[in-house]
Amino acid sequence: MSDNNIFSKAPNIMHTEPAIECNFEEFKKVVESRRSVRNYTQESIPDEVVQECLRLGLLAPNSSNLQPWEFYWVRSEDKLKKLKAFCLNQPAARTAPTLIACVARPDLWKRGQRINQEYFANRHDTPKSVHAYYNKLVPFVYGNGPLHILAPFKTLAVVMLGLFKVIPRGPFGRSGNLLWATKTTALACENLMLAFRAAGYDSCPMEGFDEVRVKDLLDLPSEAAVTMIISAGKRSPQGVYSERIRGAQDMFIKKV
Ligand SMILES: Cc1cc2nc3c(=O)[nH]c(=O)nc-3n(C[C@H](O)[C@H](O)[C@H](O)COP(=O)(O)O)c2cc1C
């Protein structure tokens, strides 16, 4: 296989960014103390804390840096009440002062493409491969034509080509792009929940909601998908229902 391709060839980069020292013990405290909280006190989270946690959410790794996510911080009292009802009035939603709908936007890959194209357009040190990536590869991979008509042809081409060489196998088509955007959105969700914990607040991810009604409430198009709704606030003494239950590590961690 040729080594001279867009994936294997390292671009000539001028940027440097040292890895700063972090406190692993503090990080472990954040991860270990994050629990799904189903009952909150009435204390609200200051707006600037929510804003900062959302900002940290947006620093999550994301596919091709296309950022196919959106976070709907529901502020209107009326909408919040409706959203709680659409979360089946489950305690994790009903008692929460803050609800954020985390939405995957596979349909908005061009928005992410534009962010990157605009950033790199005015920098003369941008390697050619970066322009090729955003101008050619991204539209090929994420664009499927009207009604995703090109998806089966792309899939077939990849299957055929894959018989002879190592190639990426997607994402292609409506379901491929949905999975693609959902993976990335879920990573931001975890960042967001860890940020709330580090700031002294708690959260609960929820997929127990009526997605049709939620999308209607938020005026979302059919291709958008609500990955999860995250509630947040201060945990009440009965906020965590049980101690943490996990299977033995060797069930999940495979050393191969
Ligand atoms: C995608 C997803 C959806 C979830 N949906 C709900 C939900 O609708 N209601 C709820 O109370 N908990 C929900 N949870 C929380 C899980 O039940 C919880 O994470 C799990 O039991 C492990 O507990 P822990 O988060 O305290 O470690 C969800 C978690 C995830 C990741």
XYZ file of N, CA and C and ligand atoms in Angstrom:
799
model
N 0.823 -1.210 0.000
C 0.000 0.000 0.000
C 0.855 1.256 0.000
N 0.482 2.228 -0.807
C 1.261 3.461 -0.865
C 1.216 4.182 0.480
N 2.374 4.748 0.847
C 2.425 5.469 2.111
C 2.088 6.934 1.911
N 1.892 7.292 0.618
C 1.744 8.699 0.296
C 0.261 9.075 0.227
N -0.472 8.877 1.299
C -1.872 9.269 1.229
C -2.242 10.184 2.385
N -3.468 10.693 2.330
C -3.926 11.739 3.240
C -3.939 11.284 4.707
N -4.048 9.969 4.910
C -4.101 9.466 6.288
C -2.704 9.192 6.855
N -1.855 8.570 6.046
C -0.585 8.093 6.604
C 0.522 9.143 6.581
N 0.399 10.134 5.708
C 1.483 11.122 5.599
C 1.289 12.214 6.643
N 2.301 12.398 7.505
C 2.198 13.447 8.532
C 2.426 14.804 7.880
N 1.498 15.751 8.088
C 1.701 17.079 7.490
C 2.838 17.824 8.187
N 3.360 18.800 7.500
C 4.439 19.607 8.044
C 3.837 20.687 8.958
N 3.908 20.463 10.267
C 3.183 21.322 11.215
C 4.149 22.237 11.975
N 3.762 23.502 12.123
C 4.588 24.459 12.858
C 4.113 24.594 14.318
N 2.870 24.206 14.594
C 2.252 24.415 15.907
C 2.876 23.517 16.978
N 3.098 24.062 18.176
C 3.509 23.218 19.308
C 2.620 23.529 20.508
N 2.331 22.519 21.294
C 1.469 22.710 22.460
C 1.902 21.721 23.536
N 2.618 22.191 24.549
C 3.120 21.256 25.559
C 1.992 20.627 26.369
N 2.186 19.378 26.798
C 1.196 18.705 27.656
C 1.395 19.210 29.078
N 0.417 19.957 29.598
C 0.589 20.519 30.942
C 0.411 19.428 32.004
N 0.963 19.671 33.172
C 0.819 18.750 34.310
C -0.637 18.738 34.772
N -1.185 17.543 35.046
C -2.549 17.471 35.594
C -2.500 16.695 36.897
N -3.563 16.838 37.685
C -3.618 16.132 38.951
C -4.525 14.906 38.795
N -3.892 13.744 38.675
C -4.643 12.513 38.412
C -5.591 12.181 39.564
N -5.154 12.468 40.788
C -6.009 12.169 41.947
C -7.298 12.992 41.895
N -7.166 14.272 41.507
C -8.358 15.134 41.403
C -9.263 14.643 40.269
N -8.640 14.211 39.174
C -9.437 13.693 38.047
C -10.216 12.448 38.479
N -9.537 11.567 39.208
C -10.207 10.341 39.681
C -11.377 10.694 40.597
N -11.189 11.723 41.401
C -12.256 12.138 42.316
C -13.498 12.568 41.501
N -13.261 13.298 40.434
C -14.374 13.763 39.589
C -15.090 12.564 38.956
N -14.294 11.672 38.363
C -14.900 10.525 37.663
C -15.623 9.609 38.652
N -14.959 9.356 39.783
C -15.540 8.396 40.730
C -16.764 8.958 41.455
N -16.819 10.263 41.608
C -17.966 10.823 42.338
C -19.124 11.205 41.409
N -18.907 11.082 40.084
C -20.046 11.325 39.179
C -20.996 10.145 39.270
N -22.177 10.395 39.680
C -23.212 9.369 39.721
C -24.444 9.911 39.016
N -25.278 9.007 38.534
C -26.540 9.457 37.957
C -27.451 9.843 39.106
N -27.817 11.101 39.136
C -28.602 11.638 40.253
C -30.058 11.785 39.821
N -30.942 11.199 40.605
C -32.376 11.202 40.230
C -33.206 12.122 41.110
N -32.560 12.782 42.039
C -33.300 13.686 42.907
C -32.406 14.858 43.302
N -32.882 16.063 42.983
C -32.065 17.253 43.221
C -32.709 18.132 44.288
N -31.870 18.973 44.909
C -32.403 20.014 45.791
C -32.960 21.122 44.879
N -33.549 22.142 45.484
C -34.132 23.208 44.659
C -33.095 24.247 44.229
N -31.871 24.075 44.722
C -30.817 25.058 44.396
C -30.529 25.060 42.893
N -30.518 26.255 42.312
C -30.238 26.294 40.871
C -28.736 26.450 40.632
N -28.322 26.141 39.425
C -26.906 26.284 39.063
C -26.733 27.674 38.455
N -25.751 28.456 38.936
C -25.562 29.780 38.325
C -25.329 29.666 36.811
N -25.904 30.626 36.077
C -25.800 30.603 34.612
C -24.355 30.479 34.133
N -23.453 31.211 34.824
C -22.076 31.202 34.322
C -21.424 29.832 34.506
N -21.898 29.065 35.515
C -21.358 27.708 35.698
C -21.865 26.802 34.571
N -23.169 26.909 34.271
C -23.728 26.082 33.178
C -23.008 26.423 31.871
N -22.835 27.720 31.630
C -22.178 28.169 30.396
C -20.761 27.593 30.298
N -20.035 27.629 31.411
C -18.654 27.140 31.409
C -18.616 25.614 31.213
N -19.573 24.915 31.833
C -19.623 23.452 31.658
C -19.956 23.107 30.204
N -20.846 23.885 29.600
C -21.172 23.653 28.187
C -19.946 23.919 27.313
N -19.225 24.971 27.647
C -18.006 25.276 26.873
C -17.039 24.089 26.954
N -16.899 23.508 28.147
C -16.003 22.357 28.301
C -16.547 21.147 27.536
N -17.874 21.031 27.481
C -18.482 19.969 26.673
C -18.030 20.064 25.224
N -17.985 21.283 24.721
C -17.639 21.510 23.306
C -16.157 21.292 23.020
N -15.370 21.025 24.072
C -13.949 20.732 23.845
C -13.719 19.230 23.658
N -14.782 18.458 23.653
C -14.644 17.004 23.475
C -14.051 16.712 22.099
N -13.335 15.580 22.002
C -12.888 15.178 20.670
C -14.108 14.940 19.790
N -13.972 15.224 18.503
C -15.131 15.032 17.612
C -14.639 14.689 16.229
N -15.423 13.915 15.527
C -14.969 13.337 14.271
C -14.662 14.405 13.219
N -13.447 14.362 12.699
C -12.970 15.301 11.662
C -13.091 16.759 12.090
N -13.244 16.984 13.369
C -13.473 18.325 13.926
C -14.684 19.015 13.277
N -15.681 18.212 12.903
C -16.862 18.786 12.223
C -17.956 19.194 13.214
N -17.786 18.834 14.485
C -18.646 19.337 15.562
C -20.152 19.204 15.267
N -20.587 17.970 14.927
C -21.993 17.790 14.540
C -22.914 17.636 15.751
N -22.872 18.617 16.641
C -23.629 18.542 17.889
C -24.292 19.874 18.181
N -25.316 19.850 19.004
C -25.930 21.085 19.518
C -26.454 20.798 20.911
N -26.429 21.814 21.766
C -26.869 21.654 23.155
C -27.952 22.684 23.432
N -29.143 22.216 23.700
C -30.275 23.109 23.942
C -30.474 23.233 25.445
N -29.992 24.333 25.956
C -30.126 24.659 27.385
C -31.495 25.320 27.521
N -32.429 24.591 28.094
C -33.827 25.038 28.073
C -34.061 26.032 29.213
N -34.304 27.275 28.850
C -34.366 28.361 29.828
C -35.795 28.848 30.068
N -36.647 28.707 29.074
C -38.012 29.207 29.268
C -38.769 28.276 30.226
N -39.450 28.872 31.189
C -40.184 28.101 32.203
C -41.188 27.163 31.550
N -41.846 27.704 30.532
C -42.883 26.942 29.852
C -42.273 25.713 29.149
N -41.173 25.959 28.433
C -40.521 24.849 27.721
C -39.953 23.831 28.715
N -39.405 24.331 29.830
C -38.813 23.426 30.829
C -39.885 22.485 31.392
N -41.048 23.066 31.654
C -42.149 22.259 32.192
C -42.554 21.176 31.172
N -42.633 21.609 29.915
C -43.014 20.636 28.870
C -41.937 19.566 28.719
N -40.682 20.003 28.745
C -39.591 19.034 28.557
C -39.590 17.996 29.683
N -39.872 18.451 30.893
C -39.949 17.513 32.024
C -41.050 16.476 31.773
N -42.173 16.973 31.281
C -43.277 16.041 30.976
C -42.856 15.075 29.859
N -42.118 15.587 28.862
C -41.694 14.716 27.751
C -40.594 13.741 28.193
N -39.945 14.042 29.333
C -39.008 13.077 29.934
C -39.797 12.151 30.857
N -41.075 12.006 30.591
C -41.963 11.088 31.302
C -42.111 11.463 32.773
N -41.779 12.733 33.068
C -41.817 13.219 34.447
C -40.989 12.364 35.391
N -39.969 11.716 34.855
C -39.127 10.897 35.741
C -38.404 11.829 36.726
N -38.153 11.340 37.957
C -37.600 12.227 38.995
C -36.321 12.936 38.563
N -35.477 12.250 37.780
C -34.209 12.861 37.351
C -34.459 14.132 36.541
N -35.598 14.200 35.880
C -35.948 15.409 35.119
C -36.828 16.330 35.965
N -37.828 15.734 36.609
C -38.852 16.531 37.304
C -38.259 17.404 38.399
N -37.251 16.879 39.120
C -36.709 17.633 40.260
C -35.522 18.518 39.861
N -35.129 18.471 38.581
C -33.888 19.163 38.174
C -34.118 20.636 37.845
N -33.217 21.518 38.322
C -33.338 22.922 37.937
C -32.873 23.175 36.494
N -32.010 22.292 35.973
C -31.437 22.525 34.640
C -31.621 21.286 33.765
N -32.072 21.503 32.542
C -32.162 20.413 31.563
C -31.495 20.867 30.271
N -30.681 19.965 29.730
C -29.997 20.273 28.468
C -30.244 19.122 27.496
N -30.826 19.439 26.367
C -31.032 18.414 25.339
C -29.797 18.397 24.439
N -29.185 17.227 24.341
C -27.938 17.089 23.584
C -28.289 16.444 22.249
N -28.032 17.166 21.180
C -28.600 16.799 19.880
C -27.495 16.533 18.862
N -27.587 15.388 18.207
C -26.649 15.064 17.120
C -27.191 15.652 15.821
N -26.321 16.317 15.061
C -26.747 16.969 13.819
C -25.959 16.442 12.620
N -26.248 15.178 12.210
C -25.548 14.648 11.042
C -25.790 15.493 9.797
N -26.933 16.179 9.775
C -27.315 16.987 8.613
C -26.479 18.267 8.495
N -25.739 18.621 9.566
C -25.020 19.898 9.547
C -23.515 19.719 9.357
N -23.098 18.647 8.668
C -21.654 18.447 8.481
C -21.033 19.607 7.699
N -21.841 20.253 6.825
C -21.279 21.368 6.033
C -20.948 22.569 6.919
N -21.698 22.734 8.024
C -21.398 23.823 8.958
C -20.002 23.620 9.547
N -19.713 22.362 9.951
C -18.393 22.043 10.507
C -17.302 22.175 9.455
N -17.639 21.767 8.234
C -16.662 21.896 7.139
C -16.281 23.370 6.974
N -17.303 24.235 7.012
C -17.075 25.678 6.815
C -16.207 26.271 7.939
N -16.468 25.837 9.178
C -15.664 26.347 10.307
C -14.177 26.073 10.043
N -13.899 24.840 9.617
C -12.506 24.463 9.379
C -11.945 25.147 8.142
N -12.740 25.191 7.068
C -12.256 25.842 5.836
C -11.923 27.301 6.108
N -12.795 27.981 6.847
C -12.566 29.407 7.118
C -11.322 29.602 7.984
N -11.156 28.703 8.958
C -9.976 28.816 9.829
C -8.694 28.659 9.008
N -8.669 27.642 8.152
C -7.424 27.343 7.435
C -7.201 28.242 6.209
N -8.276 28.863 5.716
C -8.170 29.631 4.457
C -7.133 30.743 4.553
N -7.081 31.432 5.698
C -6.206 32.605 5.796
C -4.836 32.292 6.391
N -4.513 31.030 6.514
C -3.206 30.674 7.099
C -2.336 30.084 6.004
N -1.233 30.782 5.708
C -0.417 30.292 4.582
C 0.417 29.075 4.953
N 0.473 28.736 6.291
C 1.252 27.546 6.667
C 0.405 26.264 6.644
N -0.851 26.366 6.169
C -1.717 25.171 6.163
C -1.220 24.152 5.140
N -0.934 22.919 5.584
C -0.497 21.898 4.614
C -1.589 21.621 3.579
N -1.153 21.280 2.371
C -2.110 21.006 1.274
C -3.091 19.895 1.645
N -2.574 18.918 2.418
C -3.423 17.772 2.757
C -4.630 18.209 3.605
N -4.462 19.279 4.382
C -5.583 19.758 5.212
C -6.673 20.354 4.314
N -6.243 21.144 3.309
C -7.237 21.683 2.358
C -7.942 20.531 1.635
N -7.137 19.526 1.225
C -7.727 18.383 0.497
C -8.726 17.662 1.399
N -8.378 17.557 2.667
C -9.253 16.845 3.613
C -10.623 17.521 3.676
N -10.610 18.831 3.905
C -11.897 19.525 4.096
C -12.610 19.848 2.783
N -11.840 20.038 1.698
C -12.503 20.403 0.435
C -12.975 19.186 -0.352
N -12.240 18.043 -0.203
C -12.579 16.890 -1.057
C -13.046 15.675 -0.270
N -12.244 15.270 0.731
C -12.593 14.019 1.422
C -13.882 14.158 2.242
N -14.001 15.276 2.970
C -15.190 15.459 3.825
C -16.481 15.418 2.998
N -16.591 16.190 1.885
C -17.839 16.083 1.109
C -18.063 14.680 0.549
N -16.959 13.978 0.209
C -17.137 12.622 -0.320
C -17.707 11.697 0.754
N -17.155 11.798 1.961
C -17.565 10.864 3.019
C -18.958 11.201 3.549
N -19.192 12.485 3.865
C -20.432 12.835 4.580
C -21.575 13.256 3.662
N -21.252 13.604 2.421
C -22.309 13.986 1.481
C -22.878 12.750 0.810
N -24.161 12.654 0.737
C -24.807 11.485 0.118
C -25.774 11.868 -0.990
N -25.765 13.154 -1.371
C -26.696 13.605 -2.407
C -28.106 13.714 -1.872
N -29.046 14.195 -2.731
C -30.426 14.339 -2.267
C -31.008 12.978 -1.886
N -31.722 12.942 -0.781
C -32.362 11.715 -0.262
C -31.355 10.567 -0.078
N -30.096 10.924 0.137
C -29.032 9.938 0.372
C -28.884 8.956 -0.796
N -29.193 9.453 -1.990
C -29.243 8.556 -3.151
C -27.885 7.925 -3.480
N -26.800 8.622 -3.098
C -25.464 8.115 -3.445
C -24.954 7.054 -2.469
N -25.618 6.945 -1.315
C -25.087 6.083 -0.255
C -24.861 4.631 -0.703
N -25.840 3.973 -1.382
C -25.592 2.578 -1.753
C -24.418 2.421 -2.712
N -24.230 3.417 -3.597
C -23.113 3.324 -4.553
C -21.774 3.466 -3.822
N -21.757 4.385 -2.861
C -20.525 4.573 -2.090
C -20.213 3.309 -1.289
N -21.262 2.721 -0.704
C -21.069 1.512 0.098
C -20.519 0.385 -0.781
N -21.098 0.244 -1.960
C -20.657 -0.815 -2.874
C -19.205 -0.578 -3.295
N -18.890 0.678 -3.629
C -17.526 1.004 -4.053
C -16.527 0.659 -2.952
N -16.898 0.955 -1.712
C -16.000 0.695 -0.585
C -15.829 -0.807 -0.370
N -16.920 -1.550 -0.498
C -16.829 -3.011 -0.328
C -15.873 -3.587 -1.383
N -16.010 -3.135 -2.628
C -15.168 -3.651 -3.714
C -13.703 -3.267 -3.492
N -13.485 -1.989 -3.221
C -12.118 -1.495 -3.024
C -11.474 -2.139 -1.802
N -12.317 -2.387 -0.788
C -11.837 -2.973 0.465
C -11.339 -4.399 0.304
N -11.678 -5.040 -0.801
C -11.166 -6.386 -1.052
C -9.666 -6.343 -1.313
N -9.192 -5.187 -1.774
C -7.798 -5.097 -2.211
C -6.921 -4.206 -1.345
N -7.543 -3.277 -0.598
C -6.696 -2.399 0.213
C -7.357 -2.030 1.539
N -6.527 -1.541 2.441
C -7.017 -1.095 3.744
C -7.656 0.276 3.556
N -8.955 0.368 3.830
C -9.649 1.648 3.629
C -10.653 1.885 4.764
N -10.975 3.168 5.020
C -12.043 3.434 5.993
C -13.383 2.988 5.409
N -14.245 2.417 6.220
C -15.492 1.803 5.713
C -16.725 2.678 5.900
N -16.561 3.902 6.072
C -17.720 4.785 6.237
C -17.334 5.964 7.087
N -18.259 6.682 7.631
C -19.699 6.439 7.636
C -20.366 6.836 6.306
N -21.332 6.021 5.882
C -22.076 6.335 4.674
C -23.575 6.240 4.942
N -24.316 7.056 4.267
C -25.780 6.952 4.319
C -26.361 7.567 5.570
N -27.689 7.532 5.626
C -28.408 8.185 6.716
C -28.050 7.571 8.072
N -28.078 6.233 8.154
C -27.819 5.606 9.456
C -26.347 5.725 9.828
N -25.461 5.648 8.821
C -24.026 5.801 9.104
C -23.726 7.188 9.651
N -24.302 8.204 9.027
C -24.055 9.581 9.472
C -24.675 9.852 10.849
N -25.809 9.204 11.101
C -26.452 9.371 12.413
C -25.563 8.783 13.517
N -25.051 7.583 13.253
C -24.156 6.951 14.232
C -22.910 7.816 14.422
N -22.402 8.327 13.309
C -21.198 9.177 13.330
C -21.417 10.404 14.240
N -22.503 11.097 14.058
C -22.758 12.312 14.844
C -23.097 11.972 16.295
N -23.731 10.828 16.491
C -24.130 10.430 17.843
C -22.916 10.091 18.708
N -21.935 9.391 18.102
C -20.704 9.055 18.845
C -20.069 10.320 19.399
N -19.916 11.285 18.511
C -19.252 12.532 18.872
C -20.055 13.303 19.927
N -21.374 13.328 19.759
C -22.224 14.059 20.710
C -22.147 13.410 22.097
N -22.073 12.070 22.125
C -22.004 11.374 23.418
C -20.707 11.717 24.161
N -19.642 11.926 23.404
C -18.386 12.306 24.068
C -18.524 13.676 24.730
N -19.189 14.591 24.040
C -19.400 15.928 24.629
C -20.300 15.814 25.862
N -21.255 14.888 25.817
C -22.150 14.691 26.971
C -21.340 14.285 28.199
N -20.404 13.378 28.008
C -19.594 12.947 29.149
C -18.742 14.102 29.672
N -18.151 14.863 28.747
C -17.397 16.052 29.188
C -18.275 16.959 30.046
N -19.495 17.166 29.562
C -20.421 18.070 30.239
C -20.740 17.562 31.656
N -21.013 16.266 31.762
C -21.368 15.711 33.081
C -20.175 15.750 34.038
N -18.984 15.485 33.513
C -17.794 15.563 34.378
C -17.534 17.010 34.785
N -17.813 17.930 33.869
C -17.613 19.354 34.200
C -18.560 19.774 35.318
N -19.821 19.349 35.227
C -20.777 19.672 36.303
C -20.255 19.135 37.635
N -19.770 17.889 37.618
C -19.283 17.283 38.867
C -18.102 18.075 39.428
N -17.165 18.420 38.528
C -15.970 19.146 38.979
C -16.352 20.514 39.540
N -17.472 21.065 39.045
C -17.927 22.378 39.524
C -18.787 22.261 40.785
N -18.970 21.030 41.267
C -19.717 20.843 42.517
C -21.187 20.515 42.312
N -21.573 20.172 41.074
C -22.973 19.843 40.779
C -23.068 18.410 40.264
N -24.284 17.974 40.030
C -24.517 16.590 39.622
C -25.384 16.550 38.377
N -25.510 15.343 37.822
C -26.230 15.232 36.548
C -26.836 13.852 36.402
N -27.699 13.726 35.415
C -28.194 12.399 35.013
C -28.435 12.418 33.511
N -27.809 11.470 32.777
C -28.119 11.353 31.351
C -29.433 10.596 31.210
N -30.263 11.014 30.262
C -31.553 10.318 30.095
C -31.837 10.033 28.624
N -32.238 8.787 28.364
C -32.818 8.507 27.046
C -34.286 8.113 27.196
N -34.763 8.188 28.416
C -36.182 7.944 28.660
C -36.963 9.223 28.403
N -37.264 9.482 27.114
C -38.057 10.667 26.764
C -38.759 10.409 25.438
N -39.726 11.240 25.147
C -40.490 11.122 23.899
C -39.799 11.997 22.847
N -38.998 11.348 22.024
C -38.147 12.114 21.100
C -38.955 12.935 20.088
N -40.076 12.399 19.658
C -40.894 13.131 18.679
C -41.348 14.463 19.282
N -41.842 14.405 20.510
C -42.331 15.636 21.163
C -41.181 16.589 21.499
N -40.042 15.995 21.920
C -38.900 16.853 22.267
C -38.418 17.598 21.009
N -38.334 16.889 19.892
C -37.876 17.538 18.656
C -38.847 18.625 18.218
N -40.096 18.361 18.418
C -41.121 19.347 18.076
C -40.954 20.594 18.964
N -40.761 20.358 20.256
C -40.596 21.467 21.216
C -39.392 22.336 20.849
N -38.314 21.667 20.394
C -37.077 22.399 20.107
C -36.978 22.810 18.643
N -38.026 22.519 17.892
C -38.076 22.910 16.490
C -36.917 22.306 15.692
N -36.718 21.017 15.870
C -35.597 20.338 15.209
C -36.070 19.616 13.949
N -35.223 19.569 12.925
C -35.608 18.867 11.697
C -35.543 17.348 11.876
N -36.101 16.622 10.923
C -36.207 15.163 11.091
C -34.837 14.500 11.195
N -33.809 15.032 10.547
C -32.491 14.362 10.566
C -31.741 14.555 11.881
N -32.151 15.531 12.690
C -31.508 15.719 13.994
C -31.949 14.587 14.918
N -31.076 14.201 15.842
C -31.443 13.140 16.787
C -31.044 13.576 18.189
N -31.960 13.406 19.117
C -31.653 13.783 20.503
C -30.879 12.616 21.119
N -29.580 12.808 21.293
C -28.718 11.728 21.793
C -29.087 11.399 23.237
N -29.200 12.414 24.054
C -29.683 12.246 25.421
C -30.082 13.612 25.973
N -30.851 13.580 27.034
C -31.168 14.815 27.747
C -30.433 14.714 29.083
N -29.706 15.764 29.419
C -28.938 15.740 30.666
C -29.594 16.689 31.662
N -29.947 16.129 32.821
C -30.446 16.995 33.896
C -29.267 17.321 34.804
N -29.366 18.467 35.469
C -28.264 18.857 36.354
C -28.778 19.696 37.504
N -28.039 19.645 38.597
C -28.380 20.399 39.801
C -27.529 19.899 40.957
N -27.976 20.203 42.178
C -27.282 19.716 43.389
C -27.990 18.458 43.855
N -27.255 17.411 44.113
C -27.911 16.166 44.527
C -28.551 16.324 45.908
N -29.727 15.774 46.059
C -30.347 15.754 47.385
C -29.785 14.519 48.114
N -29.970 14.427 49.444
C -29.396 13.281 50.171
C -29.869 11.935 49.605
N -31.068 11.907 49.019
C -31.566 10.638 48.441
C -31.401 10.614 46.918
N -30.483 11.448 46.410
C -30.355 11.604 44.954
C -29.763 10.407 44.237
N -28.930 9.642 44.925
C -28.293 8.476 44.291
C -28.980 7.235 44.821
N -29.513 6.437 43.898
C -30.395 5.345 44.313
C -29.687 4.132 44.925
N -28.438 3.864 44.504
C -27.745 2.686 45.065
C -26.251 2.912 44.925
N -25.477 1.996 45.540
C -24.042 2.137 45.292
C -23.759 1.741 43.853
N -22.582 2.073 43.381
C -22.265 1.831 41.962
C -22.139 0.339 41.698
N -22.765 -0.112 40.626
C -22.722 -1.533 40.281
C -21.978 -1.672 38.951
N -20.895 -2.398 38.934
C -20.166 -2.668 37.699
C -19.737 -4.125 37.686
N -19.719 -4.739 36.510
C -19.208 -6.104 36.380
C -17.703 -6.114 36.587
N -17.149 -7.314 36.743
C -15.701 -7.439 36.929
C -14.979 -6.874 35.702
N -13.878 -6.201 35.942
C -13.167 -5.531 34.839
C -12.807 -6.481 33.699
N -12.436 -7.747 34.060
C -11.976 -8.641 32.985
C -13.105 -9.057 32.035
N -14.330 -8.757 32.420
C -15.458 -8.996 31.511
C -15.439 -7.988 30.360
N -14.903 -6.805 30.627
C -14.994 -5.702 29.663
C -13.650 -5.265 29.081
N -12.572 -5.535 29.832
C -11.264 -5.089 29.339
C -10.551 -6.309 28.786
N -10.364 -6.314 27.489
C -9.765 -7.471 26.829
C -8.341 -7.122 26.420
N -7.396 -7.840 26.975
C -5.991 -7.608 26.568
C -5.683 -8.569 25.428
N -5.505 -8.004 24.239
C -5.358 -8.901 23.067
C -3.976 -8.765 22.440
C -27.539 6.933 27.236
C -28.000 6.824 28.658
C -29.354 6.897 28.949
C -29.819 6.864 30.266
N -31.136 7.048 30.517
C -31.567 7.173 31.794
C -32.896 7.562 32.074
O -33.701 7.792 31.189
N -33.267 7.677 33.377
C -32.388 7.466 34.412
O -32.793 7.611 35.574
N -31.112 7.105 34.160
C -30.665 6.979 32.890
N -29.344 6.676 32.622
C -28.406 6.509 33.724
C -27.949 5.078 33.883
O -28.996 4.293 34.409
C -26.708 5.061 34.782
O -25.673 5.748 34.136
C -26.239 3.655 35.138
O -27.191 2.964 35.895
C -24.914 3.681 35.890
O -24.979 4.470 37.059
P -23.991 5.698 37.320
O -24.204 6.671 36.194
O -24.397 6.280 38.660
O -22.588 5.177 37.316
C -28.879 6.693 31.318
C -27.519 6.585 31.013
C -27.082 6.687 29.711
C -25.610 6.635 29.431
